Coordinates of C-alpha atoms in Angstrom, one line a residue:
Chain A
M103 CA 16.9 -27.6 24.7
N104 CA 16.5 -25.2 27.5
L105 CA 13.2 -23.3 26.9
N106 CA 14.4 -20.3 28.9
Y107 CA 16.9 -19.5 26.1
L108 CA 16.3 -18.7 22.5
D109 CA 17.7 -21.0 19.8
F110 CA 20.8 -18.6 19.2
E111 CA 21.3 -18.5 22.9
Q112 CA 21.9 -22.4 23.1
P113 CA 25.5 -22.2 23.9
I114 CA 25.0 -20.1 26.8
A115 CA 22.3 -22.4 28.1
D116 CA 24.8 -25.4 27.7
L117 CA 27.3 -23.6 29.7
Q118 CA 24.7 -22.5 32.4
Q119 CA 23.7 -26.3 32.6
K120 CA 27.4 -27.2 33.3
I121 CA 27.7 -24.9 36.1
E122 CA 24.6 -26.1 37.6
E123 CA 25.8 -29.7 37.3
L124 CA 29.0 -28.8 39.1
R125 CA 27.2 -27.1 41.7
F126 CA 25.0 -29.9 42.2
A127 CA 28.0 -32.3 42.4
T128 CA 29.7 -30.4 45.0
Q129 CA 26.8 -29.9 47.4
G130 CA 27.7 -31.4 50.7
S131 CA 30.9 -32.8 49.5
E132 CA 34.4 -31.8 50.3
V133 CA 35.3 -31.1 46.9
N134 CA 35.8 -27.3 46.2
L135 CA 35.0 -26.4 42.6
T136 CA 34.5 -22.6 43.0
A137 CA 37.3 -21.7 40.9
E138 CA 36.0 -23.9 38.1
I139 CA 32.6 -22.4 38.3
A140 CA 34.0 -18.9 38.5
A141 CA 35.8 -19.5 35.2
L142 CA 32.8 -21.0 33.5
E143 CA 30.7 -18.0 34.7
G144 CA 33.5 -15.8 33.3
K145 CA 33.0 -17.7 30.0
I146 CA 29.3 -17.2 30.0
V147 CA 29.7 -13.5 30.1
Q148 CA 32.2 -13.6 27.4
L149 CA 30.1 -15.8 25.2
T150 CA 27.0 -13.8 25.7
E151 CA 28.7 -10.6 24.8
Q152 CA 30.0 -12.3 21.8
I153 CA 26.6 -13.5 20.7
F154 CA 24.7 -10.3 21.6
A155 CA 27.3 -8.2 19.7
N156 CA 26.1 -9.5 16.2
L157 CA 22.3 -10.2 16.6
T158 CA 20.3 -10.2 13.3
P159 CA 17.1 -8.2 13.2
W160 CA 15.3 -11.4 13.5
Q161 CA 17.2 -12.4 16.7
V162 CA 16.3 -9.0 18.1
A163 CA 12.6 -9.5 17.3
Q164 CA 12.8 -12.8 19.2
L165 CA 14.2 -10.9 22.1
A166 CA 11.3 -8.3 21.8
R167 CA 9.0 -11.0 22.2
H168 CA 10.7 -13.1 24.7
P169 CA 8.0 -14.4 27.2
Q170 CA 10.2 -13.5 30.3
R171 CA 10.9 -9.9 29.2
P172 CA 9.5 -7.3 31.5
Y173 CA 6.0 -6.2 30.6
A174 CA 4.1 -2.8 31.1
L175 CA 2.9 -3.6 34.7
D176 CA 6.5 -4.6 35.5
Y177 CA 7.8 -1.3 34.5
I178 CA 4.9 0.7 36.0
N179 CA 5.1 -1.2 39.4
G180 CA 8.9 -0.7 39.4
I181 CA 9.0 2.9 38.2
F182 CA 6.1 4.6 39.8
T183 CA 4.5 5.0 43.2
E184 CA 1.0 5.1 44.3
W185 CA -0.2 3.4 41.0
E186 CA -3.9 3.4 40.7
E187 CA -5.3 1.6 37.7
L188 CA -8.5 3.1 36.0
H189 CA -10.7 1.2 33.9
G190 CA -13.0 1.3 31.0
D191 CA -13.7 3.6 28.0
R192 CA -16.9 4.8 29.5
H193 CA -18.9 3.6 26.3
Y194 CA -18.4 -0.2 25.9
A195 CA -15.9 -2.1 28.0
D196 CA -12.6 -2.4 29.8
D197 CA -9.9 -3.8 27.6
P198 CA -7.3 -5.7 29.6
A199 CA -4.8 -5.4 26.8
I200 CA -4.3 -1.8 27.8
V201 CA -3.6 -0.8 31.3
S202 CA -3.9 2.9 32.2
G203 CA -4.0 4.9 35.4
V204 CA -2.5 7.5 37.4
A205 CA 0.7 7.3 39.5
R206 CA 3.7 9.3 40.7
L207 CA 7.3 9.4 39.1
E208 CA 9.6 10.6 41.7
G209 CA 6.6 12.4 43.5
R210 CA 5.3 14.0 40.2
A211 CA 1.7 12.8 39.3
C212 CA 1.4 11.3 35.8
V213 CA -1.1 9.4 33.7
V214 CA 0.6 6.0 32.6
I215 CA -0.7 3.8 29.6
G216 CA 0.7 0.6 28.5
Q217 CA -0.1 -2.5 26.5
Q218 CA 0.0 -5.5 28.7
K219 CA 0.8 -9.0 27.5
G220 CA 0.1 -12.1 29.8
R221 CA 2.7 -14.2 31.7
D222 CA 0.8 -17.6 31.6
A223 CA -1.7 -19.2 29.5
K224 CA -4.8 -17.8 31.4
E225 CA -3.4 -14.2 31.5
R226 CA -2.2 -14.3 27.8
V227 CA -6.0 -15.0 26.8
L228 CA -7.3 -12.5 29.4
R229 CA -4.8 -9.7 28.0
N230 CA -5.7 -11.0 24.4
F231 CA -1.8 -11.4 23.7
G232 CA -1.3 -7.6 24.2
M233 CA -3.7 -6.8 21.1
P234 CA -6.2 -4.0 21.9
R235 CA -9.5 -3.6 20.7
P236 CA -11.1 -0.2 20.0
E237 CA -12.3 0.3 23.6
G238 CA -8.6 -0.2 24.7
Y239 CA -7.6 3.0 22.5
R240 CA -10.7 4.8 23.6
K241 CA -9.8 4.2 27.2
A242 CA -6.3 5.3 26.5
L243 CA -7.8 8.5 24.8
R244 CA -9.9 9.2 27.9
L245 CA -7.0 9.2 30.1
M246 CA -4.9 11.3 27.7
K247 CA -7.7 14.0 27.7
M248 CA -7.9 13.8 31.5
A249 CA -4.0 14.3 31.7
E250 CA -4.5 17.3 29.6
K251 CA -7.3 18.8 31.6
F252 CA -5.4 18.3 34.9
Q253 CA -1.9 19.1 33.3
L254 CA -0.3 15.6 33.9
P255 CA 2.3 14.4 31.8
V256 CA 1.6 11.1 29.9
M257 CA 4.0 8.2 29.8
T258 CA 3.2 5.3 27.5
F259 CA 4.8 1.8 27.3
I260 CA 4.4 0.2 23.8
D261 CA 4.4 -3.6 23.6
T262 CA 2.0 -5.0 21.1
P263 CA 1.8 -7.5 18.2
G264 CA -0.8 -5.0 16.8
A265 CA -4.3 -3.9 17.2
Y266 CA -6.6 -6.8 17.4
P267 CA -7.9 -8.0 14.0
G268 CA -11.3 -9.3 15.1
I269 CA -15.0 -9.1 13.9
G270 CA -16.2 -7.1 16.9
A271 CA -13.0 -4.9 16.8
E272 CA -14.0 -4.0 13.1
E273 CA -17.7 -3.4 14.0
R274 CA -16.7 -0.9 16.7
N275 CA -14.4 0.8 14.1
Q276 CA -10.9 -0.1 15.0
S277 CA -9.5 2.2 12.4
E278 CA -11.3 5.3 14.0
A279 CA -10.1 4.4 17.3
I280 CA -6.4 4.6 16.2
A281 CA -6.9 7.5 13.9
R282 CA -8.6 9.4 16.8
N283 CA -5.6 9.0 19.0
L284 CA -3.1 10.0 16.4
F285 CA -5.1 13.1 16.0
E286 CA -5.5 13.9 19.6
L287 CA -2.0 12.9 20.6
S288 CA -0.6 15.3 18.1
R289 CA -2.0 18.3 19.6
L290 CA -2.3 17.1 23.3
R291 CA -1.5 20.1 25.7
T292 CA 0.8 18.2 28.1
P293 CA 4.1 16.5 27.8
V294 CA 4.1 12.9 26.4
I295 CA 6.8 10.5 26.5
A296 CA 6.6 6.9 24.8
T297 CA 8.9 4.0 25.4
V298 CA 8.7 1.0 23.0
T299 CA 9.7 -1.9 25.5
G300 CA 8.9 -5.0 23.3
E301 CA 7.0 -5.1 20.0
G302 CA 6.0 -2.0 18.3
G303 CA 3.4 -3.6 16.1
S304 CA 2.2 -1.1 13.4
G305 CA -0.8 1.3 14.0
G306 CA -1.7 -0.5 17.1
A307 CA 1.4 0.6 18.6
L308 CA 1.6 4.1 17.2
A309 CA -2.0 4.9 18.7
I310 CA -0.2 5.4 22.0
G311 CA 3.1 6.3 20.4
V312 CA 2.8 10.0 19.1
A313 CA 5.0 11.9 21.5
D314 CA 7.4 14.6 22.5
V315 CA 10.1 12.0 23.2
V316 CA 10.1 8.5 21.8
M317 CA 12.6 6.0 23.1
M318 CA 13.0 2.2 22.2
L319 CA 14.7 -0.4 24.3
Q320 CA 17.8 -1.9 22.6
Y321 CA 16.2 -5.2 21.8
S322 CA 12.7 -3.9 21.0
I323 CA 11.4 -3.6 17.4
Y324 CA 9.0 -1.3 15.6
S325 CA 7.6 -1.9 12.1
V326 CA 4.6 -1.0 9.9
I327 CA 3.7 -4.8 9.8
S328 CA 4.9 -7.8 11.6
P329 CA 7.8 -9.5 9.9
E330 CA 5.6 -12.6 9.5
G331 CA 2.8 -10.5 7.7
C332 CA 5.3 -8.8 5.6
A333 CA 7.0 -12.1 4.6
S334 CA 3.6 -13.7 3.8
I335 CA 2.7 -10.9 1.4
L336 CA 5.9 -9.8 -0.1
F337 CA 8.1 -13.0 0.4
K338 CA 5.1 -15.4 -0.3
S339 CA 5.7 -17.2 2.9
A340 CA 5.5 -16.3 6.6
S341 CA 8.5 -18.7 7.2
R342 CA 10.7 -16.1 5.5
A343 CA 10.0 -13.5 8.5
P344 CA 13.8 -13.4 9.3
E345 CA 14.4 -11.9 5.7
A346 CA 11.4 -9.6 6.1
A347 CA 12.7 -8.4 9.6
A348 CA 15.9 -7.6 8.1
A349 CA 14.5 -5.7 5.0
M350 CA 12.1 -3.5 7.3
R351 CA 14.9 -2.8 9.5
V352 CA 12.7 -3.5 12.6
G353 CA 15.5 -3.2 15.3
A354 CA 15.8 -0.2 17.6
Q355 CA 19.2 0.8 16.5
D356 CA 18.5 0.8 12.7
I357 CA 15.4 2.8 13.6
Y358 CA 17.5 5.3 15.5
N359 CA 20.2 5.6 12.7
L360 CA 17.2 6.5 10.4
K361 CA 16.3 9.5 13.0
L362 CA 12.9 8.0 13.6
I363 CA 13.1 7.9 17.3
H364 CA 15.0 10.0 20.0
E365 CA 16.9 7.5 21.8
V366 CA 17.9 3.8 22.3
I367 CA 17.9 2.6 26.0
P368 CA 20.8 -0.1 26.5
E369 CA 19.6 -3.5 27.8
P370 CA 21.4 -5.5 30.4
L371 CA 23.8 -8.2 29.0
G372 CA 21.5 -10.9 27.4
G373 CA 18.5 -8.7 27.3
A374 CA 15.9 -7.1 29.7
H375 CA 14.6 -10.4 31.0
R376 CA 18.1 -11.4 32.4
D377 CA 18.1 -8.5 34.7
P378 CA 14.7 -6.9 34.8
A379 CA 15.6 -4.7 38.0
A380 CA 18.5 -3.1 36.1
M381 CA 16.3 -2.5 33.0
I382 CA 13.6 -1.0 34.8
A383 CA 16.1 1.3 36.8
S384 CA 17.4 2.7 33.5
V385 CA 14.3 3.3 32.0
K386 CA 13.2 5.2 35.2
A387 CA 16.4 7.5 34.8
R388 CA 15.6 8.1 31.2
L389 CA 11.9 9.0 31.9
V390 CA 12.9 11.2 34.8
E391 CA 15.7 13.2 32.9
H392 CA 13.4 13.6 29.8
L393 CA 10.3 14.7 31.9
E394 CA 12.4 17.3 33.9
R395 CA 13.4 18.9 30.6
L396 CA 9.9 18.7 29.0
V397 CA 7.9 20.2 31.9
Q398 CA 10.3 23.2 31.7
R399 CA 9.4 24.1 28.3
P400 CA 6.4 26.5 27.4
M401 CA 3.3 24.7 25.9
T402 CA 3.4 26.5 22.5
V403 CA 7.1 25.4 22.1
L404 CA 6.4 21.7 23.1
L405 CA 3.4 21.6 20.5
H406 CA 5.2 23.3 17.9
D407 CA 8.2 20.9 18.1
R408 CA 6.1 17.9 18.4
Y409 CA 4.2 18.9 15.1
Q410 CA 7.2 19.8 13.3
R411 CA 8.9 16.6 14.2
L412 CA 5.7 14.7 12.6
M413 CA 6.0 16.9 9.6
N414 CA 9.4 15.9 9.0
F415 CA 8.8 12.3 8.7
G416 CA 9.2 11.0 5.3
A417 CA 11.9 10.3 2.4
Y418 CA 11.3 11.8 -0.9
E419 CA 12.8 13.6 -3.6
E420 CA 11.5 16.7 -5.1
P421 CA 13.0 18.3 -8.3
Q422 CA 13.9 21.9 -7.7
V423 CA 10.7 24.0 -8.7
V424 CA 11.9 26.6 -11.3
T425 CA 10.4 30.0 -10.3
H426 CA 10.8 32.8 -12.4
L427 CA 11.2 36.2 -10.6
K428 CA 10.4 39.4 -12.3
A429 CA 12.8 42.2 -11.6
V430 CA 11.4 45.0 -9.5
G431 CA 11.4 48.5 -10.9
Chain B
M265 CA -24.5 -20.9 -53.3
S266 CA -26.0 -23.1 -50.8
W267 CA -27.8 -21.7 -47.7
L268 CA -24.8 -23.2 -45.7
D269 CA -22.4 -21.3 -47.7
K270 CA -24.4 -18.2 -47.3
I271 CA -24.3 -18.4 -43.6
S272 CA -20.9 -19.4 -43.1
G273 CA -19.7 -16.7 -45.6
S274 CA -21.7 -14.2 -43.9
R275 CA -20.2 -15.0 -40.5
L276 CA -16.8 -15.0 -41.8
L277 CA -17.5 -11.5 -43.2
T278 CA -18.9 -10.2 -39.9
E279 CA -15.9 -11.6 -37.9
G280 CA -13.6 -9.8 -40.5
V281 CA -15.5 -6.5 -40.2
R282 CA -15.5 -6.8 -36.5
R283 CA -11.8 -7.3 -36.4
K284 CA -11.3 -4.1 -38.4
S285 CA -13.6 -1.7 -36.9
V286 CA -14.1 -2.9 -33.3
P287 CA -10.8 -2.7 -31.3
E288 CA -10.1 -4.6 -28.4
G289 CA -11.4 -3.2 -25.2
L290 CA -14.4 -1.4 -26.8
W291 CA -16.8 -3.7 -25.0
T292 CA -16.2 -5.0 -21.3
K293 CA -18.2 -7.0 -19.0
C294 CA -19.7 -6.1 -15.5
E295 CA -18.1 -8.4 -12.9
S296 CA -21.2 -8.1 -10.8
C297 CA -24.2 -8.6 -13.1
Q298 CA -22.3 -10.0 -16.0
S299 CA -23.8 -7.4 -18.8
V300 CA -21.8 -6.6 -21.7
L301 CA -21.1 -2.9 -21.5
Y302 CA -20.0 -0.3 -24.1
R303 CA -16.8 1.3 -22.8
A304 CA -17.6 4.8 -24.0
E305 CA -20.9 4.7 -22.0
L306 CA -19.0 3.4 -19.0
E307 CA -16.8 6.5 -19.2
R308 CA -19.9 8.6 -19.3
T309 CA -21.2 6.8 -16.2
L310 CA -17.7 7.3 -14.1
E311 CA -17.2 3.5 -14.4
V312 CA -20.6 2.7 -12.7
C313 CA -22.5 -0.2 -14.4
P314 CA -25.7 1.2 -16.0
K315 CA -27.4 -1.9 -15.5
C316 CA -26.8 -2.9 -11.8
G317 CA -25.0 0.1 -10.4
A318 CA -21.8 -1.6 -9.4
H319 CA -19.0 0.7 -8.9
R320 CA -16.0 -0.3 -10.8
P321 CA -12.5 1.2 -10.1
I322 CA -11.7 4.6 -11.4
G323 CA -8.4 6.1 -11.9
A324 CA -7.4 9.2 -9.7
R325 CA -7.0 11.5 -12.5
A326 CA -10.3 10.5 -14.2
R327 CA -11.9 10.8 -10.6
L328 CA -10.7 14.3 -10.4
H329 CA -11.4 15.2 -13.9
H330 CA -15.2 14.3 -13.2
F331 CA -15.3 15.9 -9.7
L332 CA -13.8 19.2 -10.1
D333 CA -15.1 22.2 -12.4
P334 CA -13.0 22.3 -15.5
E335 CA -11.3 25.4 -14.5
P336 CA -9.2 26.4 -12.6
R337 CA -7.2 23.4 -11.6
I338 CA -3.6 23.5 -10.1
E339 CA -2.0 20.3 -9.2
I340 CA -0.3 20.4 -5.8
A341 CA 3.2 18.8 -5.4
A342 CA 3.0 16.8 -8.6
G343 CA 6.9 16.4 -8.8
I344 CA 7.7 14.7 -5.5
K345 CA 8.8 11.2 -6.0
S346 CA 9.4 8.1 -3.7
V347 CA 13.0 7.2 -2.8
D348 CA 14.0 4.1 -1.1
P349 CA 15.1 4.9 2.5
L350 CA 15.7 1.4 3.6
G351 CA 17.3 -0.2 0.4
F352 CA 14.1 -2.4 0.5
K353 CA 14.3 -5.8 -1.4
D354 CA 12.0 -8.7 -1.3
S355 CA 11.7 -10.9 -4.6
R356 CA 12.3 -7.5 -6.3
K357 CA 13.8 -4.1 -5.4
Y358 CA 11.4 -1.5 -4.3
T359 CA 13.2 0.9 -6.9
E360 CA 12.1 -1.5 -9.5
R361 CA 8.7 -1.7 -8.5
L362 CA 8.6 2.0 -8.2
S363 CA 9.8 2.4 -11.7
E364 CA 7.3 -0.1 -13.0
A365 CA 4.5 1.6 -11.2
I366 CA 5.3 5.0 -12.7
E367 CA 5.6 3.7 -16.1
D368 CA 2.3 1.8 -15.9
S369 CA 0.1 4.5 -14.3
Q370 CA 1.9 7.5 -15.8
E371 CA 1.9 8.9 -12.3
N372 CA 4.6 9.8 -9.8
D373 CA 3.0 8.1 -6.9
A374 CA -0.3 6.8 -5.5
L375 CA -2.0 10.2 -4.6
I376 CA -2.9 13.1 -6.8
V377 CA -3.7 16.4 -5.0
M378 CA -5.5 19.3 -6.8
R379 CA -6.5 22.8 -5.9
G380 CA -9.8 23.8 -7.8
Q381 CA -13.4 24.3 -7.5
L382 CA -16.7 22.4 -7.0
M383 CA -19.5 24.3 -8.6
G384 CA -17.7 27.4 -8.0
L385 CA -16.8 26.5 -4.3
P386 CA -13.2 26.6 -4.0
L387 CA -11.5 23.5 -2.5
V388 CA -8.5 20.9 -2.4
T389 CA -9.3 17.4 -3.6
A390 CA -7.2 14.3 -3.3
A391 CA -7.6 11.2 -4.9
F392 CA -5.8 7.9 -4.8
E393 CA -4.5 6.0 -7.7
F394 CA -5.1 2.4 -6.7
S395 CA -3.3 1.0 -9.6
F396 CA 0.1 2.5 -8.2
M397 CA 1.3 -0.1 -5.8
G398 CA -2.2 -0.7 -4.4
G399 CA -2.7 3.0 -3.6
S400 CA -0.3 2.4 -0.4
M401 CA 0.9 5.2 1.7
G402 CA 4.5 5.9 1.8
S403 CA 6.3 9.1 2.4
V404 CA 5.2 10.7 -0.9
V405 CA 1.5 10.1 -0.2
G406 CA 2.0 11.4 3.2
E407 CA 3.7 14.6 2.1
K408 CA 1.3 15.2 -0.7
F409 CA -1.7 15.0 1.7
V410 CA 0.1 17.4 4.1
R411 CA 0.7 19.8 1.2
G412 CA -2.9 19.7 0.3
V413 CA -3.9 20.4 3.9
N414 CA -1.4 23.3 3.9
T415 CA -3.1 24.8 0.9
C416 CA -6.5 24.5 2.5
L417 CA -5.0 26.3 5.6
D418 CA -3.4 28.9 3.4
H419 CA -6.6 29.8 1.6
G420 CA -9.2 28.8 4.3
I421 CA -10.9 26.1 2.1
P422 CA -12.2 22.7 2.6
L423 CA -10.5 19.3 1.8
V424 CA -12.2 16.3 0.0
C425 CA -10.1 13.1 -0.2
F426 CA -11.2 10.1 -2.4
A427 CA -9.4 7.0 -0.5
A428 CA -8.6 3.8 -2.3
S429 CA -5.6 2.1 -0.6
G430 CA -4.6 -1.4 0.7
G431 CA -2.8 0.5 3.6
A432 CA 0.6 1.7 4.4
R433 CA 3.5 0.8 2.0
M434 CA 5.6 -2.0 3.6
Q435 CA 8.7 -1.1 1.6
E436 CA 9.0 2.2 3.7
S437 CA 8.2 0.4 6.9
L438 CA 8.5 2.8 9.9
F439 CA 8.6 5.8 7.4
S440 CA 5.2 4.6 6.0
L441 CA 3.8 4.1 9.5
M442 CA 4.8 7.6 10.6
Q443 CA 2.6 9.0 7.7
M444 CA -0.3 7.7 9.7
A445 CA 0.7 10.2 12.4
K446 CA 1.7 13.0 10.0
T447 CA -1.5 13.2 8.1
S448 CA -3.6 12.9 11.2
A449 CA -1.8 15.7 13.0
A450 CA -2.2 17.8 9.7
L451 CA -5.9 17.3 10.1
A452 CA -5.9 18.4 13.5
K453 CA -4.8 22.0 12.1
M454 CA -7.8 21.8 9.7
H455 CA -9.9 21.1 12.7
E456 CA -8.6 24.0 14.9
R457 CA -9.2 26.4 12.0
G458 CA -12.8 25.2 11.6
L459 CA -12.2 23.9 8.0
P460 CA -14.3 20.9 6.8
F461 CA -12.7 17.7 5.8
I462 CA -14.8 15.2 3.7
S463 CA -13.4 11.6 3.6
V464 CA -14.8 9.6 0.8
L465 CA -14.1 6.0 1.4
T466 CA -13.9 4.1 -2.0
H467 CA -13.2 0.5 -2.6
P468 CA -11.0 -0.5 -0.8
T469 CA -10.0 1.7 2.0
M470 CA -7.9 -0.4 4.5
G471 CA -5.1 -0.5 7.0
G472 CA -3.0 2.5 7.7
V473 CA -5.0 4.7 5.5
S474 CA -8.2 3.8 7.0
A475 CA -6.5 4.1 10.5
S476 CA -5.7 7.6 10.0
F477 CA -6.8 10.3 7.9
A478 CA -9.6 8.6 6.1
M479 CA -11.4 8.0 9.4
L480 CA -10.9 11.5 10.6
G481 CA -13.5 13.3 8.4
D482 CA -16.2 15.7 9.6
L483 CA -18.1 13.7 7.3
H484 CA -17.4 10.0 6.1
V485 CA -18.9 9.3 2.7
A486 CA -18.7 5.9 1.1
E487 CA -19.3 4.5 -2.4
P488 CA -21.8 1.6 -2.6
N489 CA -20.4 -1.8 -1.5
A490 CA -16.8 -0.4 -0.9
L491 CA -14.7 -2.6 1.2
I492 CA -13.6 -0.5 4.4
G493 CA -11.8 -1.6 7.5
F494 CA -8.7 -1.8 9.5
A495 CA -7.6 -5.6 9.1
G496 CA -8.2 -7.4 5.9
P497 CA -10.8 -10.1 5.9
R498 CA -8.3 -13.0 5.3
V499 CA -6.4 -11.9 8.2
I500 CA -9.6 -11.7 10.4
E501 CA -10.7 -15.1 9.1
Q502 CA -7.3 -16.7 10.1
T503 CA -7.3 -15.0 13.5
V504 CA -11.0 -15.6 14.6
R505 CA -11.5 -19.0 12.8
E506 CA -15.0 -18.3 12.1
K507 CA -16.9 -17.2 9.0
L508 CA -17.3 -13.5 8.5
P509 CA -21.0 -12.1 8.6
E510 CA -22.6 -11.3 5.3
G511 CA -21.6 -8.1 3.8
F512 CA -18.8 -7.7 6.7
Q513 CA -16.7 -4.4 6.1
R514 CA -18.8 -3.3 3.3
A515 CA -20.0 0.3 3.1
E516 CA -23.5 -0.6 4.0
F517 CA -22.3 -2.8 6.8
L518 CA -20.3 0.3 8.2
K519 CA -23.3 2.6 8.0
D520 CA -25.3 0.1 10.0
K521 CA -22.7 0.1 12.6
G522 CA -22.3 3.8 12.8
A523 CA -19.1 4.3 11.3
I524 CA -20.0 6.4 8.3
D525 CA -22.6 9.3 7.5
L526 CA -24.0 8.3 4.1
I527 CA -23.4 6.1 1.0
V528 CA -23.3 8.3 -2.0
D529 CA -23.6 6.9 -5.7
R530 CA -20.4 8.3 -7.8
R531 CA -22.7 9.7 -10.4
D532 CA -24.1 12.0 -7.7
M533 CA -21.0 12.8 -6.0
R534 CA -20.5 16.2 -7.2
E535 CA -24.2 17.4 -6.5
R536 CA -24.2 15.9 -3.0
L537 CA -20.9 16.9 -1.8
Y538 CA -21.3 20.6 -3.2
K539 CA -24.6 20.5 -1.1
L540 CA -23.1 19.5 2.0
L541 CA -19.9 21.6 1.7
S542 CA -21.9 24.7 0.8
M543 CA -23.8 24.4 4.1
L544 CA -20.7 23.5 6.1
T545 CA -18.9 26.4 4.6
H546 CA -21.8 29.0 4.4
F547 CA -20.9 29.2 0.8
K548 CA -22.9 31.6 -1.4
P549 CA -22.5 31.2 -5.2
P550 CA -20.9 34.4 -6.5
L551 CA -23.8 35.0 -8.9
A552 CA -26.6 34.5 -6.2
A553 CA -24.8 36.8 -3.8

């Protein structure tokens, strides 16, 4: 089993293996297998298209968590110039699970905030698997307020399993840290664009996700609780996460259909990690286009629309209230 | 008649009498101090054990009934009901769970909001019904909370919310999550208008409710020993793999850590909140004016 591939991608991995074997066999020999290899490559594309056309929500969740998926710093380095990371919440600590700083998008200065996961074992621990503590959210808030002060737009990149459920995090009031960001983002006097690039894990994701434009990558997820968490509570076993993922409709396309986000950004064939450069380029293009539009808008209109969008969230029914109107005169 | 017959006879008689005149549930036991308590007295003490002071759960409507002046009271958005936007089903359908909760609680959802007065001071008060799906916040709870805020904004009056919730309602997934942003944004309007919001954290206040409006009060008041936090104790224990400190996530712990302003006994809630609100709003009772 090739660990660079998810279980449902194994048929693709098998073909890839065959190609490599052929390449190895023809190395330094007279035999020319170029045509055969090209045919197999064509087959890989076909097979990948087939598999990716019918992904289950759980398969999408696995892609969203893929260890080779581009992370916040990959997007930041690929999209912005003059990135300068700024550290710490000025009260307690610097939380490496959230990176934040200033940078330029096509020349325009911005504040950038993202949840960062680690690539290898050591970095994963350092980044706490992308699970921020209160000081991470408070660092983000400090940067948001600075963005407002200096009229810099804010771009956020969401990719977290959730806010860290730890003893220290509770002692320093994780709840308040998240709540405060929701409160302040709803009225922040500068354009905000949020992009879910991987896992949108509950309140820990939303705390940097209240924005004028919210986008999700095609194979990213967003939900009120992790599929495993939902499964262990409602389905009585964490192993039923695939069912929970489907029930909660965690995938980007479902969430777009429910009108909860603005846009789904298509991913390269096989997912963002198969062609990070192409993925980063299309995210950049979407950010540039939205930002151009948002900065044109008067602040009152921007804030009014952001507020109205938040107020419209919800699905409920209300029996018609019967009002008796007295005839005048 | 032997003495034995007398005793057994009288006991039988006592049991017979008791069965007739003492209906089920007239007596109850305090989980905390094990004292046997008279139900009628517990209702008078607002479900607080008169022996040890333990705060037992209290329903939303009883809570509002004891907190607000008898008149006037107007319930806000009483009619709105949950729908099932995702067609959610686990071992049971969400719609079934909803119907059952409505039947058991005789409420439409987990939050009741009323406009009324507290010792003459006009305000809006919201209270969670924990027995309705664990007081979980879905679209209806979020909308009712916002309608309550809007009433405050319309009339320039303060808001008090008694939270008791396990968090966001999983069956509405992202719709529920977005209620966190919605309720928090509405409170920003209260803030901008200079209207007070007192958040009363009762047992338990967790997850998405704790991580949104409940932690955005001008004042955070908690009932004694209430469990308050973001992640549940079990989840934390599984994550950090160590024993949680004594009293972790209890009201007294939060006060020590600086997260809440004060702990108030339920029986004193009216007087204490009136005192605080009248100062924050410069309220003068009509008679004294």
